[in-house]
Amino acid sequence: MSSVPDTGRLEAPITIKAYLMCAFAAFGGILFGYDSGYISGVMGMDYFIHLFEGENASALPSSKKSLITSILSAGTFFGALIAGDLADWFGRRTTIIAGCGIYLVGVVLQTAASALPLLVVGRLVAGFGVGFVSAIIILYMSEIAPRKVRGAIVSGYQFCVTIGLMLASCVDYGTENYTNSGAYRIPIGIQLAWGLILGTGLFLLPESPRYYVRKGQLDRAAHVLGKVRSQPVESEYIQQELAEIVANNEYELQVIPQGGYFASWYNCFRGSLWSPNSNLRRTILGTSLQMMQQWTGVNFVFYFGTTFFEALGTIHNPFLISMITTIVNVCSTPIAFWSMERIGRRPLLLWGALGMVVCQFIVAIIGVTDGQSPSAVSAMIAFICIYIAFFASTWGPGAWVVIGEIYPLPIRSRGVALSTASNWLWNCIIAVITPYMVDSDKGNLGAKVFFIWGSLCACAFVYAYFLIPETKGLTLEQVDKMMEETTPRTSAKWTPHSSYAAEMGFSEKDAAEVVHAEDKV
C-alpha cells in the first residue's frame, strides 16, 4: 500500500447509489422553484386581486406586488446566513431537515391567509426555511458527490428548481379561473408535499463525511464515506480519500487562524484581494457570482412574467405564456448535466452570458420599434424563450456548482451560506424594484427593461472572463490547490501534481490507524 495517495485515484468508482443519493438531495430545489414561481400567477388571479384589493380593482398596486414577492427573498437571505452556523454545529443533513420544518410552518400560514398581513408573515417564515435548504443542499451535495460528476449532480439542483417553477405555473394555470379561495390556496397548499417528501427522505441519507472530519470524528467520517462510495471502510479507496480530506483540513487549519465565533466568521474575509486563493477573494467570488446570476434578469420573467405579458395587450392568455417559459426552462437545464463536465464551468458561463446579451437586446429592440404588433410580440416571446434556454443551461446551474467548489473546508459552510444569501439579497432587491420599473403607473419601461438586463449580462460576460476559474474534474481538495497556483484565465490548463496528504505526511495507513483507534474507544 502506497504512503502517498495517487492524485488521479482519490475517489472510489462511481456507483448508482451515489447518483440516487445526490438526486434525492437535489429535490430541495423544488421548494425554491415552486415557492418562487407560484406567486407570479397568483398575483394575476381575479379572485386574489378582489380579495386583497377590492371588487373594483383590476390589479394589485406596485407596492403590494413588491412586498408580497420580495418578502420571501428577505426571509431566505437571513435563513441562509443562519444556516451556515447551524451546518457546522449540528450537521448538513440536520440543518436541511430543520429548514423543511420551518418551511412547512410558513406554508400553513400562507394557506390560511385571507388578508395581506398573514400572507406576508407566512412568506417570510417559509423564506427562512427555503434559505436553510437552498444554502445547505448545495454544500451537502458538493461534499458527497463524486468529483467526475459533481457538476452534473449539483446541476440537478437547478433542474429541480426549474421543475418547481414549471409545476407552479401549471397549477396556477389550472386554478386561475376559480371563483373561490381555492384559486390561490391550492397553489400554496401543494407546497406541503414538497417539504414533507424532502424532510422525511433526508432521514434515510447519511451526513456529509467532510462534516465529521471537521468535527474530528474520523471513525464516523470513514463510515459515512463508505456508505456514500458503496465501499467497505477498510477499502483502499476510502482510506485514500479520507487521508486527503483530513490532510487538507489540517493544512487549512494551519493557514487559517482559529478562534471563537466571530473570529470564525472573520476568517471568511482574511487575505489579500489580489491573491486568487485568499479567503477574501473566494468569498467575494462566491457572493458576486450569485449577484451576477440574479442580474441576468431571469427572475423578472418568472416573478412578473404573467403581469408583464398582460401589459403587452396582445396576448390573450398570459398564464399560458408563463407556463411555456417555465417548460423551456425545464427542458434546457438537463443540457448542463453533460456540458458542465465535458465543456467546463468557465466556458459555459462565458458563452451563456454572451447568448443572453444577444437575445435580450433583440427583445428590447423589437419591443421599442414594433411592440404592439402581434407578430412582433410573438418574436419577442420566442427570443425570451431562447434567452431562458441560455440561462437554464449555463448560469442557472453553473453559479450553484462553482460556489459549492471554491471554499476550503474550515469556512465552506459559511462561504456557501454567504453566497446563497447574496443570491437571495439580490433576488429581493430585484423583486422590490421591478414593479416600479415596468408598471404602467410607475416607470412603464415595458420591453425597454430588457436593455437593462442585456447590459447587466454584458457585465456578467466580462466578470466570468476575468474572475471565474475552471474547476472541472477536480476534487474539492484539488480545487484548493489549483486556486493557490493559477489565475482564473490559466486555471483550465492546471492538472494535479501532488496531494495534501503527501505534503502533510498523512498517509492512508495513518487514516486507517486513527479510524481503528477511535473504533476501539
Coordinates of C-alpha atoms in Angstrom, one line a residue:
M1 CA 0.0 0.0 0.0
S2 CA 1.5 3.3 -1.0
S3 CA 2.0 6.0 1.6
V4 CA 1.1 8.8 -0.8
P5 CA -2.3 8.9 -2.4
D6 CA -2.4 8.8 -6.2
T7 CA -3.7 12.2 -7.4
G8 CA -5.5 10.5 -10.2
R9 CA -7.2 8.0 -7.9
L10 CA -8.5 9.8 -4.8
E11 CA -12.1 8.5 -5.1
A12 CA -13.8 5.2 -5.5
P13 CA -15.6 4.3 -8.8
I14 CA -19.0 5.9 -9.2
T15 CA -22.0 3.8 -8.3
I16 CA -25.7 4.1 -8.9
K17 CA -26.2 4.6 -5.2
A18 CA -24.2 7.8 -5.3
Y19 CA -26.3 9.1 -8.1
L20 CA -29.5 8.3 -6.3
M21 CA -28.5 9.9 -3.1
C22 CA -27.5 13.1 -4.7
A23 CA -30.5 13.1 -7.0
F24 CA -32.8 12.9 -4.0
A25 CA -30.9 15.7 -2.2
A26 CA -31.4 17.8 -5.3
F27 CA -35.1 17.5 -4.8
G28 CA -34.7 20.5 -2.4
G29 CA -34.6 22.7 -5.5
I30 CA -38.4 22.1 -5.9
L31 CA -39.0 24.1 -2.7
F32 CA -37.1 27.0 -4.0
G33 CA -38.5 26.9 -7.5
Y34 CA -42.2 26.3 -6.6
D35 CA -42.2 28.9 -3.8
S36 CA -40.6 31.5 -6.2
G37 CA -42.8 30.6 -9.1
Y38 CA -46.4 30.3 -7.9
I39 CA -46.7 33.9 -6.7
S40 CA -46.5 35.4 -10.3
G41 CA -49.7 33.7 -11.4
V42 CA -51.5 34.1 -8.0
M43 CA -51.0 37.9 -8.1
G44 CA -52.7 38.0 -11.6
M45 CA -55.8 36.0 -10.5
D46 CA -59.0 37.9 -10.3
Y47 CA -60.2 36.3 -7.1
F48 CA -56.9 37.1 -5.4
I49 CA -56.9 40.7 -6.6
H50 CA -60.5 41.2 -5.5
L51 CA -59.9 39.6 -2.1
F52 CA -56.8 41.6 -1.3
E53 CA -57.5 44.9 -3.1
G54 CA -61.3 45.2 -3.5
E55 CA -64.0 44.2 -6.0
N56 CA -63.4 47.1 -8.3
A57 CA -59.6 46.5 -8.6
S58 CA -58.1 45.1 -11.8
A59 CA -54.6 44.6 -10.5
L60 CA -52.6 44.8 -7.3
P61 CA -50.7 48.1 -6.8
S62 CA -46.9 48.1 -7.3
S63 CA -46.3 48.4 -3.5
K64 CA -48.2 45.2 -2.7
K65 CA -46.7 43.2 -5.6
S66 CA -43.3 44.3 -4.5
L67 CA -43.9 43.4 -0.8
I68 CA -45.5 40.0 -1.5
T69 CA -42.8 39.0 -3.9
S70 CA -39.8 40.3 -2.1
I71 CA -40.6 39.2 1.5
L72 CA -39.8 35.6 0.6
S73 CA -36.3 36.6 -0.5
A74 CA -35.8 38.7 2.6
G75 CA -36.6 35.6 4.7
T76 CA -34.3 33.4 2.7
F77 CA -31.4 35.9 3.0
F78 CA -31.4 35.7 6.8
G79 CA -32.2 31.9 6.7
A80 CA -29.2 31.2 4.5
L81 CA -26.8 33.2 6.8
I82 CA -28.1 31.4 9.9
A83 CA -27.9 28.0 8.2
G84 CA -24.1 28.4 7.7
D85 CA -23.6 28.3 11.5
L86 CA -26.1 25.5 12.1
A87 CA -24.5 23.3 9.4
D88 CA -21.2 23.5 11.3
W89 CA -22.7 22.9 14.7
F90 CA -25.3 20.3 14.0
G91 CA -24.5 18.9 10.6
R92 CA -25.6 19.5 7.0
R93 CA -28.4 17.0 6.9
T94 CA -29.9 18.1 10.3
T95 CA -29.9 21.7 9.1
I96 CA -31.8 20.8 5.9
I97 CA -34.4 18.8 7.8
A98 CA -34.9 21.8 10.2
G99 CA -35.3 24.0 7.2
C100 CA -38.1 21.8 5.9
G101 CA -39.9 22.0 9.2
I102 CA -39.8 25.9 9.2
Y103 CA -40.9 25.9 5.5
L104 CA -44.0 23.8 6.4
V105 CA -45.0 26.2 9.1
G106 CA -44.7 29.1 6.6
V107 CA -46.8 27.2 4.0
V108 CA -49.6 26.6 6.6
L109 CA -49.7 30.3 7.5
Q110 CA -49.9 31.3 3.8
T111 CA -52.6 28.8 3.1
A112 CA -54.7 30.1 6.0
A113 CA -54.3 33.7 4.9
S114 CA -57.3 35.7 3.8
A115 CA -55.6 39.1 4.4
L116 CA -52.3 40.6 3.5
P117 CA -50.5 40.6 6.9
L118 CA -50.8 36.8 7.5
L119 CA -49.8 36.1 3.8
V120 CA -46.7 38.3 4.3
V121 CA -45.8 36.6 7.6
G122 CA -46.2 33.2 6.0
R123 CA -43.9 34.0 3.1
L124 CA -41.3 35.4 5.5
V125 CA -41.3 32.2 7.6
A126 CA -41.3 30.0 4.5
G127 CA -38.4 32.1 3.3
F128 CA -36.4 31.2 6.4
G129 CA -36.9 27.5 5.6
V130 CA -36.0 27.9 1.9
G131 CA -32.9 29.8 3.0
F132 CA -31.8 26.8 5.1
V133 CA -32.4 24.4 2.3
S134 CA -31.0 26.4 -0.6
A135 CA -27.7 27.1 1.2
I136 CA -27.0 23.7 2.7
I137 CA -28.3 21.5 0.0
I138 CA -25.6 22.8 -2.3
L139 CA -23.0 22.3 0.4
Y140 CA -24.2 18.8 1.1
M141 CA -24.3 17.7 -2.5
S142 CA -20.9 19.2 -3.3
E143 CA -19.3 17.3 -0.3
I144 CA -20.8 13.9 -1.1
A145 CA -20.9 13.9 -4.9
P146 CA -18.1 12.1 -6.8
R147 CA -15.7 14.7 -8.5
K148 CA -16.2 13.4 -12.0
V149 CA -19.9 14.0 -12.0
R150 CA -20.1 16.7 -9.3
G151 CA -21.0 19.4 -11.8
A152 CA -23.7 17.3 -13.3
I153 CA -25.2 16.3 -10.0
V154 CA -25.2 19.8 -8.5
S155 CA -26.8 21.0 -11.7
G156 CA -29.6 18.6 -10.8
Y157 CA -30.5 21.1 -8.0
Q158 CA -31.1 23.8 -10.6
F159 CA -33.1 21.3 -12.7
C160 CA -35.4 20.7 -9.7
V161 CA -35.7 24.5 -9.3
T162 CA -37.0 24.7 -12.9
I163 CA -39.3 21.8 -12.3
G164 CA -40.7 23.7 -9.3
L165 CA -41.2 26.7 -11.4
M166 CA -43.0 24.7 -14.1
L167 CA -45.2 22.9 -11.6
A168 CA -46.2 26.3 -10.0
S169 CA -47.1 27.7 -13.5
C170 CA -49.2 24.5 -14.3
V171 CA -51.1 24.7 -11.0
D172 CA -51.7 28.5 -11.4
Y173 CA -52.9 27.8 -14.9
G174 CA -55.3 25.2 -13.6
T175 CA -56.8 27.3 -10.8
E176 CA -56.7 30.8 -12.4
N177 CA -60.5 30.8 -13.1
Y178 CA -61.6 29.5 -9.7
T179 CA -64.2 31.8 -8.1
N180 CA -63.4 30.8 -4.5
S181 CA -60.3 30.7 -2.2
G182 CA -59.1 27.6 -3.9
A183 CA -57.7 29.8 -6.7
Y184 CA -54.8 30.8 -4.5
R185 CA -55.0 28.2 -1.6
I186 CA -54.5 25.2 -3.8
P187 CA -51.2 26.6 -5.4
I188 CA -50.0 27.5 -1.9
G189 CA -51.1 24.3 -0.1
I190 CA -49.4 21.9 -2.6
Q191 CA -46.1 23.1 -1.2
L192 CA -46.7 21.0 1.9
A193 CA -46.0 17.9 -0.2
W194 CA -42.5 19.1 -1.2
G195 CA -41.4 19.9 2.3
L196 CA -42.7 16.5 3.7
I197 CA -41.0 14.5 0.9
L198 CA -37.6 16.2 1.3
G199 CA -37.6 16.3 5.1
T200 CA -38.7 12.7 5.5
G201 CA -36.4 11.3 2.9
L202 CA -33.3 13.0 4.4
F203 CA -33.6 10.9 7.5
L204 CA -32.5 8.0 5.2
L205 CA -29.4 9.7 3.8
P206 CA -26.0 9.9 5.6
E207 CA -24.4 13.0 7.0
S208 CA -21.5 14.6 5.0
P209 CA -18.2 12.8 5.7
R210 CA -16.4 16.2 5.5
Y211 CA -18.6 17.5 8.3
Y212 CA -17.3 14.6 10.6
V213 CA -13.7 15.3 9.5
R214 CA -14.2 19.0 10.5
K215 CA -15.5 17.8 13.9
G216 CA -12.6 15.4 14.3
Q217 CA -14.8 12.3 14.2
L218 CA -12.8 10.2 11.7
D219 CA -14.4 6.9 12.5
R220 CA -17.8 8.3 11.6
A221 CA -16.3 10.1 8.6
A222 CA -15.0 6.8 7.3
H223 CA -18.3 5.0 8.0
V224 CA -20.4 7.5 6.0
L225 CA -17.8 7.9 3.3
G226 CA -18.0 4.1 2.8
K227 CA -21.8 4.4 2.5
V228 CA -21.6 7.3 0.0
R229 CA -19.0 5.4 -2.1
S230 CA -20.5 1.9 -1.6
Q231 CA -17.2 0.6 -0.3
P232 CA -16.1 -1.1 2.9
V233 CA -14.4 1.2 5.5
E234 CA -11.2 -0.9 5.0
S235 CA -11.1 -0.2 1.3
E236 CA -8.0 1.4 -0.1
Y237 CA -10.3 3.9 -1.9
I238 CA -11.9 5.0 1.4
Q239 CA -8.6 5.3 3.2
Q240 CA -7.0 7.3 0.4
E241 CA -9.9 9.8 0.1
L242 CA -10.2 10.2 3.8
A243 CA -6.5 10.8 4.1
E244 CA -6.7 13.6 1.5
I245 CA -9.7 15.2 3.2
V246 CA -8.1 15.1 6.7
A247 CA -4.7 16.4 5.4
N248 CA -6.5 19.3 3.5
N249 CA -8.4 20.2 6.6
E250 CA -5.2 20.2 8.8
Y251 CA -3.4 22.3 6.2
E252 CA -6.2 24.8 6.1
L253 CA -6.4 24.9 9.9
Q254 CA -2.7 25.8 10.0
V255 CA -3.2 28.6 7.4
I256 CA -6.4 30.0 8.8
P257 CA -6.1 31.4 12.4
Q258 CA -8.5 29.7 14.8
G259 CA -10.6 31.5 17.4
G260 CA -14.1 32.0 18.7
Y261 CA -17.4 32.5 16.9
F262 CA -16.7 36.0 15.5
A263 CA -13.2 35.0 14.5
S264 CA -14.5 32.1 12.5
W265 CA -16.8 34.5 10.6
Y266 CA -13.9 36.9 10.1
N267 CA -11.9 34.1 8.6
C268 CA -14.1 34.3 5.5
F269 CA -12.6 37.8 4.9
R270 CA -8.9 37.1 5.6
G271 CA -6.2 37.5 3.0
S272 CA -5.4 39.9 0.2
L273 CA -7.8 40.9 -2.5
W274 CA -5.0 40.4 -5.1
S275 CA -4.3 36.8 -4.0
P276 CA -6.5 34.4 -6.0
N277 CA -6.6 31.7 -3.2
S278 CA -7.3 34.1 -0.3
N279 CA -10.4 33.6 1.7
L280 CA -11.5 37.2 1.0
R281 CA -11.1 36.6 -2.7
R282 CA -13.1 33.4 -2.6
T283 CA -15.9 35.0 -0.6
I284 CA -16.1 37.9 -3.0
L285 CA -16.1 35.5 -5.9
G286 CA -18.9 33.4 -4.4
T287 CA -21.1 36.3 -3.4
S288 CA -20.6 38.3 -6.6
L289 CA -21.2 35.2 -8.8
Q290 CA -24.6 34.8 -7.2
M291 CA -25.2 38.5 -7.6
M292 CA -24.4 38.2 -11.3
Q293 CA -26.8 35.3 -11.7
Q294 CA -29.6 37.4 -10.4
W295 CA -28.5 40.4 -12.6
T296 CA -29.2 38.2 -15.7
G297 CA -32.9 39.2 -15.1
V298 CA -34.3 35.7 -15.4
N299 CA -36.4 36.1 -12.2
F300 CA -38.1 39.1 -13.8
V301 CA -39.7 36.6 -16.3
F302 CA -40.7 34.1 -13.6
Y303 CA -41.8 36.6 -10.9
F304 CA -43.6 39.1 -13.1
G305 CA -44.0 37.3 -16.4
T306 CA -47.8 37.0 -16.1
T307 CA -48.3 40.7 -15.3
F308 CA -45.7 41.7 -17.9
F309 CA -47.4 39.7 -20.7
E310 CA -50.7 41.1 -19.7
A311 CA -49.3 44.6 -20.1
L312 CA -48.3 43.9 -23.7
G313 CA -52.0 43.9 -24.5
T314 CA -51.8 41.5 -27.4
I315 CA -51.6 38.2 -25.5
H316 CA -55.0 36.5 -24.8
N317 CA -53.7 34.1 -22.1
P318 CA -50.5 35.3 -20.3
F319 CA -50.8 32.4 -17.9
L320 CA -50.2 30.0 -20.8
I321 CA -47.2 32.0 -22.0
S322 CA -45.7 31.9 -18.5
M323 CA -46.2 28.2 -18.4
I324 CA -44.4 27.8 -21.7
T325 CA -41.4 29.8 -20.5
T326 CA -41.1 27.5 -17.5
I327 CA -41.3 24.4 -19.7
V328 CA -38.4 25.8 -21.8
N329 CA -36.5 26.3 -18.6
V330 CA -37.0 22.7 -17.5
C331 CA -36.2 21.3 -21.0
S332 CA -33.0 23.3 -21.3
T333 CA -31.4 22.7 -17.9
P334 CA -30.5 19.0 -18.4
I335 CA -28.1 20.1 -21.1
A336 CA -25.9 21.2 -18.2
F337 CA -25.7 17.6 -16.9
W338 CA -23.5 16.8 -19.9
S339 CA -21.9 20.1 -20.7
M340 CA -20.8 21.0 -17.2
E341 CA -18.4 18.1 -17.2
R342 CA -17.5 17.9 -20.8
I343 CA -17.1 21.7 -21.6
G344 CA -16.4 23.0 -18.2
R345 CA -17.8 25.7 -15.9
R346 CA -15.9 28.7 -17.2
P347 CA -16.7 28.3 -21.0
L348 CA -20.4 27.7 -20.2
L349 CA -20.6 30.9 -18.1
L350 CA -18.9 32.9 -20.9
W351 CA -21.0 31.7 -23.8
G352 CA -24.2 31.7 -21.7
A353 CA -23.7 35.4 -20.8
L354 CA -23.0 36.3 -24.5
G355 CA -26.1 34.4 -25.7
M356 CA -28.3 36.2 -23.1
V357 CA -26.9 39.6 -24.2
V358 CA -27.9 39.0 -27.8
C359 CA -31.4 37.7 -27.0
Q360 CA -32.2 40.5 -24.6
F361 CA -31.1 43.3 -26.8
I362 CA -33.2 41.8 -29.7
V363 CA -36.3 41.6 -27.4
A364 CA -35.7 45.2 -26.3
I365 CA -35.2 46.5 -29.9
I366 CA -38.3 44.7 -31.2
G367 CA -40.4 46.0 -28.3
V368 CA -39.3 49.6 -28.9
T369 CA -39.7 49.6 -32.6
D370 CA -42.9 47.5 -33.1
G371 CA -44.0 46.3 -29.7
Q372 CA -47.8 46.4 -30.4
S373 CA -47.8 44.1 -33.5
P374 CA -48.9 40.5 -32.7
S375 CA -46.1 39.2 -35.0
A376 CA -43.5 41.3 -33.1
V377 CA -44.8 40.1 -29.8
S378 CA -44.5 36.5 -31.0
A379 CA -40.9 37.2 -31.9
M380 CA -40.2 38.8 -28.5
I381 CA -41.7 35.7 -26.8
A382 CA -39.5 33.4 -29.0
F383 CA -36.3 35.3 -28.1
I384 CA -37.3 35.4 -24.4
C385 CA -37.6 31.6 -24.6
I386 CA -34.1 31.3 -26.2
Y387 CA -32.7 33.6 -23.6
I388 CA -34.2 31.4 -20.9
A389 CA -32.6 28.4 -22.6
F390 CA -29.2 30.0 -22.5
F391 CA -29.7 30.8 -18.8
A392 CA -31.0 27.4 -17.9
S393 CA -28.1 25.5 -19.5
T394 CA -25.3 27.8 -18.2
W395 CA -25.7 30.4 -15.5
G396 CA -28.6 28.7 -13.8
P397 CA -26.8 25.6 -12.7
G398 CA -23.2 27.0 -13.2
A399 CA -23.3 29.5 -10.4
W400 CA -24.5 26.9 -7.9
V401 CA -21.9 24.4 -9.0
V402 CA -19.0 26.9 -8.6
I403 CA -19.9 28.2 -5.2
G404 CA -20.0 24.6 -3.9
E405 CA -16.4 24.1 -5.0
I406 CA -14.3 27.1 -4.3
Y407 CA -14.3 27.3 -0.5
P408 CA -11.8 25.4 1.8
L409 CA -13.4 23.1 4.4
P410 CA -12.9 25.3 7.5
I411 CA -15.0 28.1 6.0
R412 CA -17.0 26.1 3.4
S413 CA -20.4 26.2 5.2
R414 CA -20.2 29.9 5.9
G415 CA -18.8 30.7 2.5
V416 CA -21.7 28.8 0.7
A417 CA -24.2 30.4 3.1
L418 CA -22.8 33.9 2.3
S419 CA -23.0 33.2 -1.4
T420 CA -26.5 31.9 -1.2
A421 CA -27.5 34.9 1.0
S422 CA -26.2 37.1 -1.8
N423 CA -28.4 35.3 -4.3
W424 CA -31.4 36.0 -2.1
L425 CA -30.4 39.6 -1.3
W426 CA -30.3 40.5 -5.0
N427 CA -33.4 38.4 -5.6
C428 CA -35.1 40.5 -3.0
I429 CA -33.8 43.8 -4.5
I430 CA -34.9 42.9 -8.0
A431 CA -38.3 41.8 -6.7
V432 CA -38.7 45.1 -4.9
I433 CA -37.7 47.4 -7.7
T434 CA -39.1 45.6 -10.8
P435 CA -42.8 46.6 -10.4
Y436 CA -41.7 50.2 -10.1
M437 CA -39.7 49.8 -13.3
V438 CA -42.4 48.3 -15.5
D439 CA -45.8 49.0 -14.1
S440 CA -47.8 51.5 -16.3
D441 CA -48.4 53.9 -13.4
K442 CA -44.7 53.9 -12.5
G443 CA -41.6 53.6 -14.7
N444 CA -43.6 52.0 -17.5
L445 CA -40.4 50.7 -19.2
G446 CA -42.2 47.8 -20.9
A447 CA -39.9 45.9 -23.2
K448 CA -37.2 48.6 -22.7
V449 CA -36.4 46.8 -19.4
F450 CA -34.5 44.2 -21.4
F451 CA -31.9 46.9 -22.3
I452 CA -31.1 46.9 -18.6
W453 CA -30.9 43.1 -18.3
G454 CA -28.9 42.8 -21.5
S455 CA -26.4 45.4 -20.3
L456 CA -26.0 43.5 -17.0
C457 CA -25.5 40.3 -18.9
A458 CA -22.6 42.0 -20.7
C459 CA -21.1 42.8 -17.3
A460 CA -21.5 39.1 -16.5
F461 CA -19.5 38.1 -19.6
V462 CA -16.6 40.4 -18.6
Y463 CA -16.9 39.2 -15.0
A464 CA -16.7 35.5 -16.0
Y465 CA -13.7 36.1 -18.3
F466 CA -11.6 37.7 -15.6
L467 CA -12.7 36.0 -12.4
I468 CA -14.2 32.5 -12.9
P469 CA -11.7 29.6 -12.5
E470 CA -12.2 26.2 -14.2
T471 CA -12.9 23.5 -11.5
K472 CA -14.0 20.7 -13.8
G473 CA -12.8 17.2 -12.8
L474 CA -11.1 18.1 -9.6
T475 CA -11.8 17.0 -6.0
L476 CA -12.7 19.8 -3.6
E477 CA -9.2 19.5 -2.1
Q478 CA -7.6 19.8 -5.6
V479 CA -9.7 22.9 -6.3
D480 CA -7.9 24.5 -3.2
K481 CA -4.5 23.6 -4.7
M482 CA -5.5 24.8 -8.2
M483 CA -6.6 28.2 -6.8
E484 CA -3.3 28.6 -5.0
E485 CA -1.2 28.0 -8.1
T486 CA -3.1 29.6 -11.0
T487 CA -5.2 32.6 -12.1
P488 CA -8.8 32.2 -13.5
R489 CA -7.6 32.6 -17.1
T490 CA -4.9 29.9 -16.7
S491 CA -6.9 27.5 -14.4
A492 CA -8.2 25.3 -17.2
K493 CA -4.6 24.1 -18.0
W494 CA -3.8 23.1 -14.4
T495 CA -3.5 19.4 -13.6
P496 CA -3.0 17.8 -10.1
H497 CA 0.7 17.1 -9.4
S498 CA 0.7 16.4 -5.7
S499 CA -1.7 15.9 -2.8
Y500 CA -2.3 17.5 0.6
A501 CA -1.8 14.0 2.2
A502 CA 1.7 13.8 0.7
E503 CA 2.6 17.4 1.7
M504 CA 1.3 16.9 5.3
G505 CA 2.9 13.4 5.5
F506 CA -0.5 11.9 6.2
S507 CA -1.0 8.5 4.5
E508 CA -4.0 6.3 4.1
K509 CA -2.3 4.0 6.6
D510 CA -2.4 6.8 9.1
A511 CA -6.1 7.4 8.4
A512 CA -6.9 3.7 8.9
E513 CA -5.0 3.6 12.2
V514 CA -6.8 6.7 13.5
V515 CA -10.2 5.3 12.5
H516 CA -9.5 1.9 14.1
A517 CA -8.2 3.5 17.2
E518 CA -11.4 5.6 17.5
D519 CA -13.5 2.5 16.9
K520 CA -11.8 0.8 19.8
V521 CA -12.5 3.7 22.1

